[in-house]
XYZ file of C-alpha atoms in Angstrom:
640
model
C 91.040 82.755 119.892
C 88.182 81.672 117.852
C 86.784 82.870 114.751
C 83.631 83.705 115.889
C 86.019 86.097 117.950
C 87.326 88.033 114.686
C 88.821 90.912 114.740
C 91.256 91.275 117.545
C 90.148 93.900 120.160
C 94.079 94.315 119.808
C 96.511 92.762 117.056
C 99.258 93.492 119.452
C 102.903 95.173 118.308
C 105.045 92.647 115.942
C 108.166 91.797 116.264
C 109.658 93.659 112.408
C 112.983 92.796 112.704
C 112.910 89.958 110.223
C 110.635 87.957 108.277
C 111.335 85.051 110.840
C 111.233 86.797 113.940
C 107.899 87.933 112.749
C 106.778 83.953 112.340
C 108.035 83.078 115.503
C 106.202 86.158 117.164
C 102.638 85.282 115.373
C 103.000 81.852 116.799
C 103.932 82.787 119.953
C 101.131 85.305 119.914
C 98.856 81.781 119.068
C 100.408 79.789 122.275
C 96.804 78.359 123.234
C 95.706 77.596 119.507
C 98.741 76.150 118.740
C 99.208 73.876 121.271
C 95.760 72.562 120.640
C 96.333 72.017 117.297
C 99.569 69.889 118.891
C 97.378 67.869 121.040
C 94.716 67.073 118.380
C 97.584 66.068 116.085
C 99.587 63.844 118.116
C 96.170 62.281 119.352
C 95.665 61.241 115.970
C 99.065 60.127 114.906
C 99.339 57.762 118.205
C 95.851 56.591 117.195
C 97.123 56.052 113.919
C 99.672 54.065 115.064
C 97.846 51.757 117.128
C 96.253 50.258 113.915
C 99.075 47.629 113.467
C 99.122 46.803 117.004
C 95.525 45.923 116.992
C 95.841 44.798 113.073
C 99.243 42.279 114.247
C 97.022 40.937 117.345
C 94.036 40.252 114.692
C 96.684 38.188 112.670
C 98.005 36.524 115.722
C 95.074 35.506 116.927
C 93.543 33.745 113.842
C 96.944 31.886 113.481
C 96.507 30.909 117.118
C 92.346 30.030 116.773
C 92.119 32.179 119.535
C 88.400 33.990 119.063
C 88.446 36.043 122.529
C 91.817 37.440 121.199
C 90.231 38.467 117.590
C 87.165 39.547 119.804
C 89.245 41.708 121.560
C 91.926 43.015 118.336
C 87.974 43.984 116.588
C 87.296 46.238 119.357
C 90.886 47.899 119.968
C 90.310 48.146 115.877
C 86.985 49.845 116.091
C 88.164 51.832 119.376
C 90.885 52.981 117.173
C 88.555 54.150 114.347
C 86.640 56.199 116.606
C 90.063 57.943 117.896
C 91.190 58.643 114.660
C 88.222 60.291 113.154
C 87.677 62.619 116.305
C 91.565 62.968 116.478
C 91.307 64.089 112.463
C 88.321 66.305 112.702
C 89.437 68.561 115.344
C 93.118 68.802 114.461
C 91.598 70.057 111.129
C 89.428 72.539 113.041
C 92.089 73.354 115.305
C 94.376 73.959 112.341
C 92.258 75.748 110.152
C 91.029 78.223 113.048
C 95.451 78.802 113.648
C 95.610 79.840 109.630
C 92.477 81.828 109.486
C 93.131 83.810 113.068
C 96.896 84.377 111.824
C 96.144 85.712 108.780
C 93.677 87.895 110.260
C 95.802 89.048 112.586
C 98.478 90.233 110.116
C 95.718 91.918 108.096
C 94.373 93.504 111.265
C 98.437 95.144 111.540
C 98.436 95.795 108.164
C 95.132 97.495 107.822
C 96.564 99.523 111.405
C 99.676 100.832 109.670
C 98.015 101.505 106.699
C 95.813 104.005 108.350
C 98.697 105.262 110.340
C 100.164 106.045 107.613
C 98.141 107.533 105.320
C 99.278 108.894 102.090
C 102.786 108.455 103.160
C 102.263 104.577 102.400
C 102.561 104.465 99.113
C 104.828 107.226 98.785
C 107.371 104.610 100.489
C 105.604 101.100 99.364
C 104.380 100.468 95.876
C 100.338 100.288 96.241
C 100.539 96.867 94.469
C 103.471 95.349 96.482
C 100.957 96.338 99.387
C 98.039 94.330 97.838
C 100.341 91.582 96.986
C 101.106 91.400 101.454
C 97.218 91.466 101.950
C 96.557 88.831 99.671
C 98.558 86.417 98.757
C 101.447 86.730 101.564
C 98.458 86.774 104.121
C 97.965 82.674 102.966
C 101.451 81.836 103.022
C 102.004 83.371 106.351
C 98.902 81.827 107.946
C 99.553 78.286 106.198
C 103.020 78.152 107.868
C 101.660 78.798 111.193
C 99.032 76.113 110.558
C 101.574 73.896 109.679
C 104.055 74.512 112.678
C 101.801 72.903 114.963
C 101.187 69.909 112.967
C 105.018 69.363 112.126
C 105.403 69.148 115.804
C 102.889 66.447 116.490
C 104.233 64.498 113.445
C 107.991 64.960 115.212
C 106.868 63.794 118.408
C 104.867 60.868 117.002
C 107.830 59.345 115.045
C 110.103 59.642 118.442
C 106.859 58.013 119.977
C 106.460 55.259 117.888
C 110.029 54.647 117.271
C 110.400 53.961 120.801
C 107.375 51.661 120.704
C 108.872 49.676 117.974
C 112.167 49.256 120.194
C 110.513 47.745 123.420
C 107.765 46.103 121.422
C 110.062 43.957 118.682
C 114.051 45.004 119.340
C 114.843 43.307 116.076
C 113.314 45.036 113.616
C 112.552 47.925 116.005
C 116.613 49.071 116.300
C 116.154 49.121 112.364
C 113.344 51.223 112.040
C 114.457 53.947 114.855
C 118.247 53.671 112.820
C 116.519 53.833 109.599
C 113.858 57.184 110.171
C 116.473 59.623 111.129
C 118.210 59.363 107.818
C 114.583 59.370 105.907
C 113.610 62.913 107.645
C 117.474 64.426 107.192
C 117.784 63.619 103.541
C 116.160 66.584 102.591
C 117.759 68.890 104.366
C 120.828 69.261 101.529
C 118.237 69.885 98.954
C 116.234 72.497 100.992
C 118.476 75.571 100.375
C 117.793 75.291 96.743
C 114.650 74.978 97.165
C 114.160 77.716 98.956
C 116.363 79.784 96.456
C 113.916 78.826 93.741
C 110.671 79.573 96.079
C 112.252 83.153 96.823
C 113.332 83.906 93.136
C 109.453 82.858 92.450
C 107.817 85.313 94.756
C 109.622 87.804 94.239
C 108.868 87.557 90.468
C 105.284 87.214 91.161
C 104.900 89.824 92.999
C 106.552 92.062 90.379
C 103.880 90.961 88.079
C 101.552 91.755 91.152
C 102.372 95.372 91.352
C 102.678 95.635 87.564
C 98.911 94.183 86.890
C 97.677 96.680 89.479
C 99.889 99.417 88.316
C 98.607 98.849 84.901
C 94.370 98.504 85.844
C 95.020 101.917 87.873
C 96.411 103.724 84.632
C 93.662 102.020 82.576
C 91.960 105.148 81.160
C 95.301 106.853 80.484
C 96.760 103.888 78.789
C 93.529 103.778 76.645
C 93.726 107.515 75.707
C 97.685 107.323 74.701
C 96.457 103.597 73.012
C 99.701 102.186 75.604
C 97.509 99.090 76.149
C 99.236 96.708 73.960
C 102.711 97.533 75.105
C 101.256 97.202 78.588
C 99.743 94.137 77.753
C 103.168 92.926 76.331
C 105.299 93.639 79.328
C 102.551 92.118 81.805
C 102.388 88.493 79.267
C 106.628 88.842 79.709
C 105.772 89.357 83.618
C 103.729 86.518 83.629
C 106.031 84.155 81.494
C 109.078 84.556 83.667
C 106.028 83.946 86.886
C 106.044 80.755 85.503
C 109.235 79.486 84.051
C 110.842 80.325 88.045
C 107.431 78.145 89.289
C 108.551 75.218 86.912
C 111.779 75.294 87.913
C 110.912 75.499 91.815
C 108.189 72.398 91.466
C 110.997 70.704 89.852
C 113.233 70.819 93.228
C 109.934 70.004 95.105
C 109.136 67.454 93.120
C 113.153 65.987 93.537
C 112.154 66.456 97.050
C 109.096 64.584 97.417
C 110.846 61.400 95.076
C 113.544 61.259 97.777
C 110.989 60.755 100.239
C 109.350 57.749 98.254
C 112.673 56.459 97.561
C 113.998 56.053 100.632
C 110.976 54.182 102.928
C 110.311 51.787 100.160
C 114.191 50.862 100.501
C 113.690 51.089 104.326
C 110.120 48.905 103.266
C 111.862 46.485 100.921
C 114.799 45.909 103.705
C 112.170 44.947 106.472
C 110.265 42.394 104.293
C 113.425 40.533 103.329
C 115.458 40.848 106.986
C 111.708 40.170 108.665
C 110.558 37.266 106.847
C 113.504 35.939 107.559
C 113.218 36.134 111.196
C 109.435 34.463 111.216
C 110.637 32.015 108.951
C 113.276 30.674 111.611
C 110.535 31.087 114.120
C 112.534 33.987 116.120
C 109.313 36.429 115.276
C 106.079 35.798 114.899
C 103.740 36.354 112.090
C 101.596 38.780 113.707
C 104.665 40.592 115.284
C 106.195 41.138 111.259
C 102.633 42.382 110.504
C 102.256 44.762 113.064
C 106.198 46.415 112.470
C 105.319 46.609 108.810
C 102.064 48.195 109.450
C 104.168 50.755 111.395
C 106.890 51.482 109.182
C 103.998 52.304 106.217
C 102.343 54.329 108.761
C 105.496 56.340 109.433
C 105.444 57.488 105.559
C 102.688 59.521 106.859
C 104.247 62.096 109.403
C 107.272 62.143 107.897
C 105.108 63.705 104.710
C 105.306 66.919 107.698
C 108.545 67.187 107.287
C 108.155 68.228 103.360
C 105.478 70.351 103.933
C 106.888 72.417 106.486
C 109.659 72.958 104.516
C 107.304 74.003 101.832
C 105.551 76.344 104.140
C 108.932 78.081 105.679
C 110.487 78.917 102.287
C 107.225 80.348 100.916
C 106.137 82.136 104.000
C 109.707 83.483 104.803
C 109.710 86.138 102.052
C 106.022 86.605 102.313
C 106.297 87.651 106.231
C 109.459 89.572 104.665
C 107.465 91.884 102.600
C 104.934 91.945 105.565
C 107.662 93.274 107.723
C 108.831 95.883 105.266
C 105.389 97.576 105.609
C 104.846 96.929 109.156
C 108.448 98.911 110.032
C 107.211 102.033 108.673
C 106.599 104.726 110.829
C 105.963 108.040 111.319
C 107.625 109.804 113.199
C 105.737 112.387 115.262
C 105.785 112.957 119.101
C 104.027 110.987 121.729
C 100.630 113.576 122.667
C 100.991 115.422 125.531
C 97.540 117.329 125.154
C 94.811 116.073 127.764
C 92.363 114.016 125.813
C 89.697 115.360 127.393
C 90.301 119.154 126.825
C 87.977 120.728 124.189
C 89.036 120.794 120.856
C 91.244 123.792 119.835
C 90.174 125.925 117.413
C 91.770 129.414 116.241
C 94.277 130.547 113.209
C 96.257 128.138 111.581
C 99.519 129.027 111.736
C 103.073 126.754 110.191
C 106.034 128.581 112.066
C 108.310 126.709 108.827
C 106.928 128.977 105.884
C 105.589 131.187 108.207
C 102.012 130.764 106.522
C 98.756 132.059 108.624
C 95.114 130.765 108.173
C 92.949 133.246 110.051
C 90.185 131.588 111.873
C 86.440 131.674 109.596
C 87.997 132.880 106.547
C 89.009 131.494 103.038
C 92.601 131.597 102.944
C 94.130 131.124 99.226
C 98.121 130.014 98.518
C 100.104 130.185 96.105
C 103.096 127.792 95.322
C 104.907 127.904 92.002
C 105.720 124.477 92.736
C 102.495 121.959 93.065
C 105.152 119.330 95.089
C 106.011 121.952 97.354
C 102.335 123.086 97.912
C 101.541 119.150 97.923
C 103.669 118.854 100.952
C 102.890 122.369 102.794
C 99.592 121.062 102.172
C 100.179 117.300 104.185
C 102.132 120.047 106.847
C 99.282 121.715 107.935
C 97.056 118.518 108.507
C 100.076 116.954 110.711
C 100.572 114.315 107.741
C 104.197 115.530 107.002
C 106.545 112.950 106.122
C 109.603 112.021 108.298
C 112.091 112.157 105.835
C 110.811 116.089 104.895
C 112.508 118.997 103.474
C 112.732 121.425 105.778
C 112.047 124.823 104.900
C 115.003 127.078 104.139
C 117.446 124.665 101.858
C 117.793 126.588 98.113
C 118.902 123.076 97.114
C 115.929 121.279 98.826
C 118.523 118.525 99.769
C 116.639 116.344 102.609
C 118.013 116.147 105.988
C 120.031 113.434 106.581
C 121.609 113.845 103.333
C 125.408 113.170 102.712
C 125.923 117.030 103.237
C 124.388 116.741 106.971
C 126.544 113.986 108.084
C 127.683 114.652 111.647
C 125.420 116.973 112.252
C 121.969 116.860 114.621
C 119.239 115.875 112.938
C 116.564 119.470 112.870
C 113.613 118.912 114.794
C 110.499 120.432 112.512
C 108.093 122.887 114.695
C 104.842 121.870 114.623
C 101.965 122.912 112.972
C 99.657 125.353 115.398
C 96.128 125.120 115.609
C 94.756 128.227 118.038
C 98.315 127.983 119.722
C 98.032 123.932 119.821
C 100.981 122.450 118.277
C 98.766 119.307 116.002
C 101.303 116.702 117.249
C 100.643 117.160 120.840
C 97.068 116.290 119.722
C 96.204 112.486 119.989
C 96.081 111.530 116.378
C 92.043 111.170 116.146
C 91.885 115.098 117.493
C 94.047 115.998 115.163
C 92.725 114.569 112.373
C 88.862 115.799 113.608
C 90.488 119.471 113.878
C 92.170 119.396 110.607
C 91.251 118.042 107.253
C 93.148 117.619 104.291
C 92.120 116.734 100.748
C 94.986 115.881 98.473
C 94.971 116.885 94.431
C 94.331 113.017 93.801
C 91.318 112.221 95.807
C 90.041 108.256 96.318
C 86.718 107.508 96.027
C 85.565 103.867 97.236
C 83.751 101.089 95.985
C 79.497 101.601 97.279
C 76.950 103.463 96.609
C 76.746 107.686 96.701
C 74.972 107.642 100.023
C 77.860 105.530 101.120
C 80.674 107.395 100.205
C 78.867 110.592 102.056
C 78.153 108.837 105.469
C 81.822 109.640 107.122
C 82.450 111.375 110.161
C 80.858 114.712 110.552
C 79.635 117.564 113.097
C 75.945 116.807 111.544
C 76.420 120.580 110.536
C 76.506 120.388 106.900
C 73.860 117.983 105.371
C 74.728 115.441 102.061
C 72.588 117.752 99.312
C 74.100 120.635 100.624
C 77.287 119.221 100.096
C 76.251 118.237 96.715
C 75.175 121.201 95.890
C 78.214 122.978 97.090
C 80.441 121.305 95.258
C 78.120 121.615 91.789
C 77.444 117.824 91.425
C 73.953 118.071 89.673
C 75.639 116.940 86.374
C 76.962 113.871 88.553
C 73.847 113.184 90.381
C 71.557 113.066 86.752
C 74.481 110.712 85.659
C 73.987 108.389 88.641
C 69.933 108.660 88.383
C 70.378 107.237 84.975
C 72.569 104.632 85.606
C 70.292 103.399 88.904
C 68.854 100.427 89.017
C 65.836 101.219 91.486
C 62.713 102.102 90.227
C 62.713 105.653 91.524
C 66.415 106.211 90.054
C 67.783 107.290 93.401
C 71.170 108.568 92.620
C 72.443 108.274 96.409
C 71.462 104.222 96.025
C 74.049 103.924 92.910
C 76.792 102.074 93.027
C 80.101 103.690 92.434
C 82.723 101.491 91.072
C 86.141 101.346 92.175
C 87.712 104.463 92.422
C 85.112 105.880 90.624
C 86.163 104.978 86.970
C 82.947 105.297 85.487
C 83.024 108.831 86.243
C 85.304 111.255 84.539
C 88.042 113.486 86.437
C 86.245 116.278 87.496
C 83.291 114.372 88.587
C 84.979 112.761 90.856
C 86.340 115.604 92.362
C 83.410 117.088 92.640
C 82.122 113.928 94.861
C 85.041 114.165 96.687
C 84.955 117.921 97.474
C 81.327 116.711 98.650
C 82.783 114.052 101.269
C 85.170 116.263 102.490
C 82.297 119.617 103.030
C 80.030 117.113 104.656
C 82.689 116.248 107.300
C 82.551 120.286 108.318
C 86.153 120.256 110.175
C 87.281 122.761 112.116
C 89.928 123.524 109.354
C 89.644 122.088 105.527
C 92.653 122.294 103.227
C 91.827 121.309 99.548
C 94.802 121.041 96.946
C 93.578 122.012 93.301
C 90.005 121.161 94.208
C 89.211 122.428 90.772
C 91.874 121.322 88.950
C 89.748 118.966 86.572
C 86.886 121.270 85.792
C 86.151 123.881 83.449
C 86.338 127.845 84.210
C 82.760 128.230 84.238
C 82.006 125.098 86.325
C 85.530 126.179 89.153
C 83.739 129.487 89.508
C 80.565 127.892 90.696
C 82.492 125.267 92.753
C 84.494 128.426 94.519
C 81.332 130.158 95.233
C 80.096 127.311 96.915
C 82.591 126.085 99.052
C 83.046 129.925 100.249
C 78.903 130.061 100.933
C 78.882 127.010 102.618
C 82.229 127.440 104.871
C 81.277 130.692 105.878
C 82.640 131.423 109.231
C 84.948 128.397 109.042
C 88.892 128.225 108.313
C 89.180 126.974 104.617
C 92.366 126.872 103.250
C 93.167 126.508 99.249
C 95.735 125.753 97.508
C 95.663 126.826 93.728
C 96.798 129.502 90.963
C 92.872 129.794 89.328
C 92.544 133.716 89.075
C 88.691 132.671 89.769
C 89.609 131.141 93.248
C 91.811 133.361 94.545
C 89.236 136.521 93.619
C 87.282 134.523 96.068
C 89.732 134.124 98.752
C 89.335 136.579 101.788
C 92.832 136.542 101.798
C 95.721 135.785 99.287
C 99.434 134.234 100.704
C 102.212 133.820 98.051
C 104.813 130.554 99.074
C 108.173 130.659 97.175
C 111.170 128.427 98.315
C 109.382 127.238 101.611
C 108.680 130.636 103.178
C 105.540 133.569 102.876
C 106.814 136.113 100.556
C 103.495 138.041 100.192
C 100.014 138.134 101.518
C 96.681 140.448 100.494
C 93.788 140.361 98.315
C 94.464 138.759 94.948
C 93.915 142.130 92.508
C 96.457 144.148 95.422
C 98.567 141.529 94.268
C 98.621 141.559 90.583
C 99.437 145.136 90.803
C 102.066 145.602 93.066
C 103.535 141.444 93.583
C 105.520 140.286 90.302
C 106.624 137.603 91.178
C 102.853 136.771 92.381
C 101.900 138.051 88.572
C 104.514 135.666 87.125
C 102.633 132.410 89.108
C 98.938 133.738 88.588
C 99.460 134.525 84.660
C 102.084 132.181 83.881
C 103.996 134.920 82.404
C 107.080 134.717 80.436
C 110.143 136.903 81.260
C 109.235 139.840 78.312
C 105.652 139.569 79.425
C 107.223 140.041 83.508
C 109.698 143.083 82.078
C 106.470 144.773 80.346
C 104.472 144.331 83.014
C 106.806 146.026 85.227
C 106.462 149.133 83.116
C 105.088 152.236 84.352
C 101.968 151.602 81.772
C 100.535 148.743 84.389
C 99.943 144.961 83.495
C 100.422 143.537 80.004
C 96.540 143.252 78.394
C 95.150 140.377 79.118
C 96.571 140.091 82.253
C 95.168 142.327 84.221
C 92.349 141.433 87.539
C 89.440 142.430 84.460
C 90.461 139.741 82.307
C 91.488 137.222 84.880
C 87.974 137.487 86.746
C 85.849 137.750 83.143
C 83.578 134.435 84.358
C 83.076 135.817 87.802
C 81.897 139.173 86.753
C 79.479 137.570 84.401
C 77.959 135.291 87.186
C 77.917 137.780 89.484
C 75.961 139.973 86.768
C 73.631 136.746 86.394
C 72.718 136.808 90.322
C 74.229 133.043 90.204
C 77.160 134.190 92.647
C 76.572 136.854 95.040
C 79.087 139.559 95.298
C 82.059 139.789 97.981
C 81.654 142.130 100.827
């Protein structure tokens, strides 16, 4: 795999049982680039190593006045040079191309399960513990992969050259093959530690990780509540204890890495004394000594491998660790059985849990008392449920697989039905075409207007009418001033991230827009007008009803002004359909509807059950006061 060959058609399916067996399957999944990267390297540690061979002959022959010797030890020398600069340029390619292509690989499976996922992500996973993976953990994993192959070239090298040294000179050889075993397992007591202090160090970094990105997220709130100082303090604390564990881990390293000088200069310092004393009695010669102490510095230089991939196991082993803990996740749905290439279904929505019906081309309101529970009926009917959901029926709303359901089978969840289609026998990208759900806490990206609007779509609905739709003129005069263009194009602006220069309901507004250009077969919006004003949600209801005519719409919300809208009005309570009609049937006759709509308190309930009607101010006049006086205005057209 070579750059140029980025992304993967296929990342493949990792191996998430451990941080470790994820490293062993990413280089296992690099077979060809690694074992290049092995060649390369022990290519250029042998050529390394032939240096004082060709250096000791050089020696020997000037001793000896032999020129065709020195003749011949120049061009082994210059030979050599050659070797070690190709051997040295391509291992670094070769290595470089194993860290980028791993670390693109594992951002490849991480992007994959993030979109897999979905919202559920970072209901599980902390959004900044996931950034942290991408980023930073994406390095550590890739540089340990690099380094793998290298270590083994190094390993193979010494064994190599140790040999060498035994057939070549048994004297000093024997000492040098005794002595290099004990200079590459010295470490190995002081490693554990080390890696304590790497783990302890990561884990506090990426702490302050999540907390920085945690705390730039909540910016505008912490501003308005004036909670940046405190914020501020706890993120310099985060920081402080980032580095104290960093000290105290470069302080094992750096033990480490003395140990490792220590011991070859003693190894050094033994083969000077025991070798000169060998040429001196004329058992050696000169240019033998020179060319085993020309080794033995050499061998300082693989054996440096050792260190690092030490170094790159302990950091990478609880970076591929918090890789693994978002690559497990899954959702659990059934394996399609629908034919991918039937037509897409189309029909009523229907959830046999709550019992809740969507008829096909009309604008279907509901009601929850509780925004969680109409959060998650809301995921339900897009086929994003979680795994670990409530299911429908339990006063308590314990989970299954709680305590209490010990021993018993786990309940298997119906399926959401779309024209009789249950959504998860629908291959995921069907399902998501057929059905499409906008949560109360919309995400806008980083790019310009025209950006954010080119999705996915039938081609049905076009961008202005969108726009328009969704009441965006106030946004779009916003954007034309802040253009840079000449022509202050608002659909060339830039929109920062997350849209933060924008205020609440402005953003969504744009994302109302995104979702209305996409035309699916069924939209469900949750509190799409939750961050507006009255007069501003009436206009916003009138146009998503104009411009979904004939199309399945489903809303979730309490807003007196929607649900007048709504061709039809469903009340949830406790996980089940406890009422359905037209929302001013409803205030009548439903209390318990009244009691959600009006936020009622229990004398205002008792007086509205009274034979004299609704309290005042209660009532369907009062609650539809702004629609009446648009409709009056010709700016919304009345309902048939």
């Amino acid at each position: 795999m070579q750059i140029r060959d980025l992304p993967y058609q296929d990342p493949g399916d990792p191996d998430v049982r451990s941080g470790p067996r994820f490293l062993v399957w990413l280089g296992r999944n690099q077979l060809k680039g690694q074992l290049a990267s092995l060649s390369w390297g022990l290519f250029h540690q042998l050529a390394l190593a032939g240096l004082p061979l060709a250096a000791g002959l050089a020696v020997q022959a000037v001793i000896d006045r032999s020129g065709g010797r020195l003749v011949m030890a120049g061009g082994m020398i210059l030979l050599l040079g050659v070797g070690i600069a190709v051997g040295d340029t391509m291992l670094h390619r070769t290595a470089v191309t194993n860290w980028i292509t791993a670390a693109a690989r594992v951002q490849q499976l991480l992007a994959r399960r993030t979109a897999e996922l979905g919202s559920a992500l970072t209901r599980r996973v902390a959004a900044g513990e996931v950034v942290a993976v991408s980023t930073g953990d994406v390095e550590k994993i890739g540089w340990f992969v690099e380094a793998l192959s290298r270590f083994l070239a190094a390993a193979l090298a010494l064994v190599l050259i140790c040999v060498g040294l035994v057939l070549y000179l048994p004297s000093l050889g024997v000492l040098i093959a005794l002595f290099v075993p004990v200079l590459a397992l010295t470490v190995l007591p002081l490693l554990p530690r080390a890696t304590r202090r790497a783990d302890l160090q990561r884990e506090k970094a990426g702490k302050a990780t999540e907390l920085a990105s945690d705390t730039v997220a909540g910016l505008r709130v912490l501003r308005g509540i004036g909670g940046e100082e405190l914020f501020l303090a706890r993120y310099r604390r985060a920081s402080q204890e980032v580095r104290g564990a960093a000290v105290h881990s470069a302080r094992m390293w750096s033990l480490i890495s003395a140990v490792q000088v220590l011991l070859p200069g003693v190894l050094l310092i033994a083969l000077v004394w025991y070798g000169a004393g060998l040429a001196h009695d004329g058992k050696i010669e000169v240019g033998q000594l020179v060319t085993v102490f020309n080794s033995a510095m050499l061998l300082l230089f693989p054996l440096r491998h050792f260190e690092e991939i030490a170094m790159a196991y302990s950091f990478s082993r609880p970076s591929a660790q918090r890789a693994v803990r978002v690559l497990s996740l899954r959702r659990d749905v059934r394996p399609p059985t629908a034919d991918a290439g039937a037509e897409q279904p189309s029909g009523d929505l229907y959830d046999p849990v709550t019992g809740l019906l969507a008829t096909q081309g009309l604008l279907t309101a509901v009601v929850c008392g509780d925004p969680d529970e109409a959060g998650r009926l809301a995921e339900r009917l897009g086929g994003h449920a979680p795994a670990d959901e409530t299911t429908a029926g339990e006063p308590d709303g314990a989970p299954a697989g709680s305590p209490e359901d010990a021993g018993t089978e786990p309940v298997v969840v119906p399926s959401v039905l779309l024209g009789g289609v249950a959504l998860d026998e629908l291959p995921l990208d069907r399902a998501r075409t057929a059905v499409l759900v906008q949560d109360k806490d919309p995400v806008l990206l980083s790019g310009t207007l025209r950006e954010l609007l080119d999705v996915p779509a039938s081609g049905a609905v076009r961008p202005q009418d969108a726009l328009s739709a969704a009441h965006c003129g106030d946004v779009l005069d916003a954007l034309a001033q802040a253009s840079v263009a000449a022509d202050g194009d608002p659909m060339g602006t830039r929109i920062t991230e997350r849209g933060r220069s924008l205020s609440g309901g402005q953003r969504q507004r744009l994302a109302l827009a995104r979702s209305l250009v996409t035309d699916p077969e069924v939209l469900v919006l949750d509190e799409p007008t939750s961050a507006v004003d009255s007069h501003t949600e009436a206009r916003v209801g009138a146009g998503i009803r104009e411009l979904r005519r004939g199309r399945t719409t489903v809303v979730f919300s309490s807003s007196p002004l929607l649900l007048d809208l709504a061709d039809r009005v469903v009340l949830v309570h406790r996980g089940t359909v406890v009422a359905a009609g037209a929302h001013r049937e409803l205030l009548l006759t439903d209390p318990l509807y009244r009691s959600v709509v009006t936020r009622e308190t229990e004398e205002e309930a008792a007086t509205a059950a009274a034979p004299t009607g609704p309290p005042h101010g209660f009532g369907p006049e009062s609650a539809t006061d702004e629609l009446n006086s648009l409709r009056e205005s010709g700016e919304i057209e009345e309902r048939a």
